[in-house]
CSV table of N, CA and C in Angstrom, one decimal:
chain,number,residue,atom,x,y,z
A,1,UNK,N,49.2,116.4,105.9
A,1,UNK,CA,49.5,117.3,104.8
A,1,UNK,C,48.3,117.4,103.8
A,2,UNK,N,48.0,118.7,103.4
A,2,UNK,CA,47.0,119.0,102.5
A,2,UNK,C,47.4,118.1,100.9
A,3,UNK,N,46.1,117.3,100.0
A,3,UNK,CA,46.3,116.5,99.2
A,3,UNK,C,46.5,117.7,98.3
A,4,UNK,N,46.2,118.7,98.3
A,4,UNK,CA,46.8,119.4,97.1
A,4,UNK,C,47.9,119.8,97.0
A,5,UNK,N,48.4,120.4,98.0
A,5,UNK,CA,50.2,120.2,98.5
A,5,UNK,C,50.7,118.9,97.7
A,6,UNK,N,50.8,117.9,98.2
A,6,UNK,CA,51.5,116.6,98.0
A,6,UNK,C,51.6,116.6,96.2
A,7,UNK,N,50.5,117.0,95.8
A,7,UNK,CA,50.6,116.9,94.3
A,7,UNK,C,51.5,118.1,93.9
A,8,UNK,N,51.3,119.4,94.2
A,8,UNK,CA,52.1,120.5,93.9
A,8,UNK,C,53.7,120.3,94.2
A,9,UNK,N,54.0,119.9,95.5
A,9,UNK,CA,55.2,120.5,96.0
A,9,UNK,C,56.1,118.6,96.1
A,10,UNK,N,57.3,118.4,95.6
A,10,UNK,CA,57.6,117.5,96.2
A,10,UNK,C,57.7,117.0,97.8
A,11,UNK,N,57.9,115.8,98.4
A,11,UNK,CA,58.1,115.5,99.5
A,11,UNK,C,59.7,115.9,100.0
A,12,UNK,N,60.0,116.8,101.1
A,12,UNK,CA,61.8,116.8,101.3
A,12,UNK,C,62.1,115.3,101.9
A,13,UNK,N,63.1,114.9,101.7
A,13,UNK,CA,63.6,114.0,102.6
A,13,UNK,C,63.6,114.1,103.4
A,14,UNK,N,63.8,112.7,105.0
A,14,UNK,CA,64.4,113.1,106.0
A,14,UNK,C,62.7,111.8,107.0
A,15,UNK,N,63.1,112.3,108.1
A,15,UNK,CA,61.7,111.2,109.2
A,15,UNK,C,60.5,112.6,109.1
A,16,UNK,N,59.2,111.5,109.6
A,16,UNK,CA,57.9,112.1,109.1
A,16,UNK,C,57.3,112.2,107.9
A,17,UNK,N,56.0,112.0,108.4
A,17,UNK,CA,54.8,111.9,106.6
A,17,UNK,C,55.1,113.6,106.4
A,18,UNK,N,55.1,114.1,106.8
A,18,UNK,CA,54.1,115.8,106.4
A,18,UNK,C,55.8,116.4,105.9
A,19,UNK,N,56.8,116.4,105.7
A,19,UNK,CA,57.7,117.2,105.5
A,19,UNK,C,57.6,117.5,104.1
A,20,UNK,N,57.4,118.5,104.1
A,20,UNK,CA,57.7,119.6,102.2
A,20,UNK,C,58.9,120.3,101.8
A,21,UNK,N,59.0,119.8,100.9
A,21,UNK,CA,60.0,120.4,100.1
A,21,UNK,C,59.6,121.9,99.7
A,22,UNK,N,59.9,123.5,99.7
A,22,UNK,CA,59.2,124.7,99.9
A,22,UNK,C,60.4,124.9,99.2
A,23,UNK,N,61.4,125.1,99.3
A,23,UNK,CA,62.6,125.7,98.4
A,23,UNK,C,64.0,124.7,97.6
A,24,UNK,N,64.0,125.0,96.5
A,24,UNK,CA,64.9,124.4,95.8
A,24,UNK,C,65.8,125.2,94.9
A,25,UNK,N,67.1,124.9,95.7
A,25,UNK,CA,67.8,125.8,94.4
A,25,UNK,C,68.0,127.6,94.7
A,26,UNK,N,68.3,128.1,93.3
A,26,UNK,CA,68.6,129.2,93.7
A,26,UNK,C,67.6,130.1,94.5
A,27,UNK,N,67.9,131.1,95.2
A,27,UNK,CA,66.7,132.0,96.4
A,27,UNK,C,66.8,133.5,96.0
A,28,UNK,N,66.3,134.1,95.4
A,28,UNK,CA,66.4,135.6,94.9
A,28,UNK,C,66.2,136.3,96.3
A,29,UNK,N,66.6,137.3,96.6
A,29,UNK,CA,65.4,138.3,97.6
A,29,UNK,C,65.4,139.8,97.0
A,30,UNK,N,64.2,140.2,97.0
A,30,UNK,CA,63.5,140.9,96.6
A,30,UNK,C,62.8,142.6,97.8
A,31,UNK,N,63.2,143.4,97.6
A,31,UNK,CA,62.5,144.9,97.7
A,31,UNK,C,61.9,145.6,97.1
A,32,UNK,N,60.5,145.9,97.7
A,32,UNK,CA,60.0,146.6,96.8
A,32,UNK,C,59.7,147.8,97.9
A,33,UNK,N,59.4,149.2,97.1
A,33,UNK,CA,59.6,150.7,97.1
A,33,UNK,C,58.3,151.1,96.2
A,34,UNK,N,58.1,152.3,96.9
A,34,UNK,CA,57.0,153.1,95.7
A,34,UNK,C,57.4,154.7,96.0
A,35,UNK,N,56.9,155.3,94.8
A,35,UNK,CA,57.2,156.7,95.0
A,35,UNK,C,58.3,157.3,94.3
A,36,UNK,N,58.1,158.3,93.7
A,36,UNK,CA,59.4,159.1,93.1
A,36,UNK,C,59.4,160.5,93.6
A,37,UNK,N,60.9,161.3,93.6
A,37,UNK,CA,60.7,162.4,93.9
A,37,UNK,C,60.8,163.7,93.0
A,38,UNK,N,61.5,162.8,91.6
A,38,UNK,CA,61.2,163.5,90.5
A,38,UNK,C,61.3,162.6,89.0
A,39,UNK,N,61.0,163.1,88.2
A,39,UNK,CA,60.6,162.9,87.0
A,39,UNK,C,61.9,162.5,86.6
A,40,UNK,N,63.3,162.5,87.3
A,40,UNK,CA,64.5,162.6,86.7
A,40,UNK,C,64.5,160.9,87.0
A,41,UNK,N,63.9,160.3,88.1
A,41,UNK,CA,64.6,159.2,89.2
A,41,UNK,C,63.8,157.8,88.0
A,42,UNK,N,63.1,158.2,86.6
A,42,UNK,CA,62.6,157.0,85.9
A,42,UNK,C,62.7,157.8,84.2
A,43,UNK,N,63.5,156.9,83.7
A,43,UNK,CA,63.6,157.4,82.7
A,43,UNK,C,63.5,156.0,81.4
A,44,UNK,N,63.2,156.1,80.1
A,44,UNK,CA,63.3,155.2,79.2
A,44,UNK,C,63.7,154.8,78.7
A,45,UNK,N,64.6,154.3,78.4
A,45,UNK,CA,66.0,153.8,77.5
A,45,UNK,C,65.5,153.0,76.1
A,46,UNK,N,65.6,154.1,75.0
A,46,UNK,CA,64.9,154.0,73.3
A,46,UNK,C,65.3,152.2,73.3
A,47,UNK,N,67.0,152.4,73.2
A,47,UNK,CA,67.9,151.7,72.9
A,47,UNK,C,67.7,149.9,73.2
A,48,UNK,N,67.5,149.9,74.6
A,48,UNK,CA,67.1,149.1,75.2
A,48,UNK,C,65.8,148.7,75.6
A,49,UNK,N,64.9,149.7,75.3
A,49,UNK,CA,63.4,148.8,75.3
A,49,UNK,C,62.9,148.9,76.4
A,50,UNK,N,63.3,149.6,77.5
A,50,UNK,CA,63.0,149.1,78.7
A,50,UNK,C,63.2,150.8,79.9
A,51,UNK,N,62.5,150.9,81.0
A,51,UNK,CA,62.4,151.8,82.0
A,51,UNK,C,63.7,151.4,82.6
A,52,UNK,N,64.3,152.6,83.1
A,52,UNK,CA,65.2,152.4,84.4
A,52,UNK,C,65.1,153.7,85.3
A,53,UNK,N,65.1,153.1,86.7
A,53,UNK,CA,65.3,153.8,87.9
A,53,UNK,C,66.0,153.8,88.4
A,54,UNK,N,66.3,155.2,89.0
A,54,UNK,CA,67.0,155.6,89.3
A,54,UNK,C,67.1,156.2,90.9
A,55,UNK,N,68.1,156.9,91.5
A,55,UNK,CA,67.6,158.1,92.4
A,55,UNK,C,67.2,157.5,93.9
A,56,UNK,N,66.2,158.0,94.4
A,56,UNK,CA,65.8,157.9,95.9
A,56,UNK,C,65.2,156.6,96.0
A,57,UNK,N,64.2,156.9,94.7
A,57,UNK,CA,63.7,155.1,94.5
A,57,UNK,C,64.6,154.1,94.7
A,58,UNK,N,65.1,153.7,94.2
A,58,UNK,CA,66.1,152.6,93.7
A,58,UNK,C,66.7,152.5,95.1
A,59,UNK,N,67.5,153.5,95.6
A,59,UNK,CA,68.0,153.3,96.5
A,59,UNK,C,67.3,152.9,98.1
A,60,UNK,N,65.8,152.9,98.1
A,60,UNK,CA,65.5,153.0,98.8
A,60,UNK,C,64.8,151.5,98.6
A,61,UNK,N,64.7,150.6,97.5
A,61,UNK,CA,64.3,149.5,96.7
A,61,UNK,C,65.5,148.6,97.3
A,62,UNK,N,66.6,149.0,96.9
A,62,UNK,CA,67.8,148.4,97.3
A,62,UNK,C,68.1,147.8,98.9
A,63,UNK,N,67.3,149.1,99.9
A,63,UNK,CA,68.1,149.4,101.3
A,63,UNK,C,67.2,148.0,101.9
A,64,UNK,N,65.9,148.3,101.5
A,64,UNK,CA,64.8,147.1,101.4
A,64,UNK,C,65.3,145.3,101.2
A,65,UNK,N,65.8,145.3,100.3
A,65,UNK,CA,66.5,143.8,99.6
A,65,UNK,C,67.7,143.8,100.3
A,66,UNK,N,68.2,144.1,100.6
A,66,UNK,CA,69.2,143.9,101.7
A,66,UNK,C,69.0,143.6,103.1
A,67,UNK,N,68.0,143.8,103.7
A,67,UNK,CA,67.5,143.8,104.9
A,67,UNK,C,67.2,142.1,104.6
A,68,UNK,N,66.4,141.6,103.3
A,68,UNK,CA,65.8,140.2,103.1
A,68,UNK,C,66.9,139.4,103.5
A,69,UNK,N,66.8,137.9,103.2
A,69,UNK,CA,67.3,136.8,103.1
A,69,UNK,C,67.1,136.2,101.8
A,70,UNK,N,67.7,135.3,101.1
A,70,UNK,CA,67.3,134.5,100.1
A,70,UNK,C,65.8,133.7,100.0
A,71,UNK,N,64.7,134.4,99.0
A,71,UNK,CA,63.3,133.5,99.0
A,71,UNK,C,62.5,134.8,99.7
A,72,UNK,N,62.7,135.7,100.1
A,72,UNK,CA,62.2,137.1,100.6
A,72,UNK,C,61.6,138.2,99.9
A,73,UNK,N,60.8,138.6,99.8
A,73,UNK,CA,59.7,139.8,99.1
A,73,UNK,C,59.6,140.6,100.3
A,74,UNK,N,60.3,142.0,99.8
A,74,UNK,CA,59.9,142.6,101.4
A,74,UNK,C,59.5,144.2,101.0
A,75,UNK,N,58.2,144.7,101.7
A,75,UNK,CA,58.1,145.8,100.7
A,75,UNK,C,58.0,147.0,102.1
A,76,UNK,N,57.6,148.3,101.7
A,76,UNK,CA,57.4,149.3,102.9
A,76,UNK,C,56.6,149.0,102.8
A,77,UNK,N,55.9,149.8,104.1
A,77,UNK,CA,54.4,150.1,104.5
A,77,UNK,C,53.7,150.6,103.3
A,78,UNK,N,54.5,152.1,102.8
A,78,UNK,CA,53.7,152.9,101.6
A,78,UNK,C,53.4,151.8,100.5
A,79,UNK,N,54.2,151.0,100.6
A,79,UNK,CA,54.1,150.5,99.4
A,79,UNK,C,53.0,148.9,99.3
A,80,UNK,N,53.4,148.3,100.7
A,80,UNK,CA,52.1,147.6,101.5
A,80,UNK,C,50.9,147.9,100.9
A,81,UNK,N,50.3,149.4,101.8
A,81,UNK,CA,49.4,150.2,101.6
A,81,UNK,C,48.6,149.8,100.0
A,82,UNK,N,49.4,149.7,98.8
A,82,UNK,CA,49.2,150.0,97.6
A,82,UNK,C,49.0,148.6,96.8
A,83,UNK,N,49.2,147.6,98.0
A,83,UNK,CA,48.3,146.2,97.1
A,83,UNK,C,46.9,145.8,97.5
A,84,UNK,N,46.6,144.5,96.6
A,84,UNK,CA,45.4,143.9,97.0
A,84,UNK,C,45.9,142.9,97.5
A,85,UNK,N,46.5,142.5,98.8
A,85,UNK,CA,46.9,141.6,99.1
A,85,UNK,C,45.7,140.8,99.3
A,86,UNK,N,44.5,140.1,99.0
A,86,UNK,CA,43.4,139.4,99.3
A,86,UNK,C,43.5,138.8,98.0
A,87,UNK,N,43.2,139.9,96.9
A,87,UNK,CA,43.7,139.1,95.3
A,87,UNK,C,44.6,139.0,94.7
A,88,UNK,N,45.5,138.9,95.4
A,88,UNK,CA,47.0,138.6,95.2
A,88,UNK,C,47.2,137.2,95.9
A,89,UNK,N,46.4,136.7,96.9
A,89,UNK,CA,46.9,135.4,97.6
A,89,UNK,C,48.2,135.0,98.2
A,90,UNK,N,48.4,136.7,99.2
A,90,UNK,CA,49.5,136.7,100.0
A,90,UNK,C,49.3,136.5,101.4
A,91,UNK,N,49.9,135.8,102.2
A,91,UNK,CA,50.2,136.0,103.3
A,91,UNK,C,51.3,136.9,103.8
A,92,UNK,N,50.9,138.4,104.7
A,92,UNK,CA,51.7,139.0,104.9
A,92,UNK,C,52.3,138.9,106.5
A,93,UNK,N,53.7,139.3,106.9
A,93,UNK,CA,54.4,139.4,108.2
A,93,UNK,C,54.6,140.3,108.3
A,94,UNK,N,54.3,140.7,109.5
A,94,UNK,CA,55.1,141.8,109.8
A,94,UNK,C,56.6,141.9,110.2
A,95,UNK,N,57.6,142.3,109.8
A,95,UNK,CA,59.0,142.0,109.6
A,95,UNK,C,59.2,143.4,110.9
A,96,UNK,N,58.4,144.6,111.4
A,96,UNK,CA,58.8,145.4,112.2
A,96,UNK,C,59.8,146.4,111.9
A,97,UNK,N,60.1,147.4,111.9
A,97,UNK,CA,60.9,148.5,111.7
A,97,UNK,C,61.7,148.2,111.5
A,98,UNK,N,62.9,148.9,110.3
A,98,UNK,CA,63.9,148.6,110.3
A,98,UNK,C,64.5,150.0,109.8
A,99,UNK,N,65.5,150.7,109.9
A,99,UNK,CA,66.6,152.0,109.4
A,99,UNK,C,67.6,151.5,108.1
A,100,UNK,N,66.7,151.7,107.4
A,100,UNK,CA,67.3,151.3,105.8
A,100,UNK,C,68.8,152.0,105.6
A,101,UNK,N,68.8,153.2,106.1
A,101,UNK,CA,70.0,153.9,105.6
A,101,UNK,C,70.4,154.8,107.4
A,102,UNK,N,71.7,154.8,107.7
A,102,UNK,CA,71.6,155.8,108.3
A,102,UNK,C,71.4,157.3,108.6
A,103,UNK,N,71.0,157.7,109.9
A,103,UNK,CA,70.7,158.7,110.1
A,103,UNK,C,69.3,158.9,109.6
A,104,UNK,N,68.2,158.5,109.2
A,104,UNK,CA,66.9,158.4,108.6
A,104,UNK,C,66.1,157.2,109.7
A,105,UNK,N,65.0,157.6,109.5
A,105,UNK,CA,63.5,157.3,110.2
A,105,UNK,C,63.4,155.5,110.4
A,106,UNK,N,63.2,154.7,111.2
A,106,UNK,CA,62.8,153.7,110.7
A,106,UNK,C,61.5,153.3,110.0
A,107,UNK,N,61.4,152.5,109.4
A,107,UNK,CA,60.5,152.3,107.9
A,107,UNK,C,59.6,151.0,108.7
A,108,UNK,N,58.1,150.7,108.4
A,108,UNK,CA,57.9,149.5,108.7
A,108,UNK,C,58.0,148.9,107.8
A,109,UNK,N,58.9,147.6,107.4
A,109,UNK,CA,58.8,146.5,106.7
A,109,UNK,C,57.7,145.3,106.6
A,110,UNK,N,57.4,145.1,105.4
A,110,UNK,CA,56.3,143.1,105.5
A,110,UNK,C,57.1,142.5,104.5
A,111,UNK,N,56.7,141.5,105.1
A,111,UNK,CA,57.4,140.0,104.4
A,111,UNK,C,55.9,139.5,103.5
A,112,UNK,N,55.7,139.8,101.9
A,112,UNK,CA,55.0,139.5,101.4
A,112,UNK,C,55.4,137.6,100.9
A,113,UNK,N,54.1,136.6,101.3
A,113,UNK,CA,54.5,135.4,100.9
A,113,UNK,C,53.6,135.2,100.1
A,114,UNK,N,53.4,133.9,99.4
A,114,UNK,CA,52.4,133.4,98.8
A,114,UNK,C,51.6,132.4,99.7
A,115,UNK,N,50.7,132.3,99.6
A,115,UNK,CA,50.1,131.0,100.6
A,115,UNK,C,50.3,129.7,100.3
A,116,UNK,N,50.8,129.3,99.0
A,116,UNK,CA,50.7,128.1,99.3
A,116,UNK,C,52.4,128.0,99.8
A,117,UNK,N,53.6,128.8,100.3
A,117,UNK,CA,54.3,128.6,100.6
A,117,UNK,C,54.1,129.1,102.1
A,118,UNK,N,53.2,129.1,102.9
A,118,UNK,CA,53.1,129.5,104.4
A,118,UNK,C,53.2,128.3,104.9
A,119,UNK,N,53.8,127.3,104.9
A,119,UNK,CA,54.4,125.9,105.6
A,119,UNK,C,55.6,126.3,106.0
């Protein structure tokens, strides 16, 4: 096991030197989406301080996070397309097509990670 690992990440229990502890606790999963189809689907809320979306986005953000598992970042291709995954220090997967919604196209999915969690 890498000496910088051992300092970052606890040891999990169990037989063998090299086992890591990589998840503890609660596991969010996560979809990400890009794109709007109108000006209606993002709006501002004075009241609350804060943007909400709405519309094809969202739902289509949603169809995404449900395909995940707990501990999962999973975004479209379009949306792929639109990072610097090099200066971001992601390791990406290809997760392969999936039909978010029926009757519609399948989408290619990635499993965005961080590197120091690719153990």
């Amino acid at each position: 096991m890498h000496e910088h690992l051992k300092r970052l990440v606890p040891v999990a229990a169990g037989p063998g030197p090299s086992r890591v502890l990589i998840f503890q606790g609660l596991r969010v999963r996560m979809g990400m989406a890009s794109g709007t189809s109108s000006a209606e689907e993002v709006t501002f809320n004075a009241s609350l301080g804060r943007v909400k979306y709405g519309g094809a986005l969202m739902a289509a953000a949603k169809a995404i996070q449900d395909t995940a598992q707990g501990g999962m970042v999973l975004a479209t291709s379009s949306t792929f397309k639109q990072l610097s995954v090099e200066s971001l220090g992601l390791l990406v997967i290809s997760m392969g097509e999936h039909v978010l919604k029926a009757g519609e196209e399948a989408v290619q999915v990635y499993h965005l990670l961080n590197q120091a969690l690719s153990h």
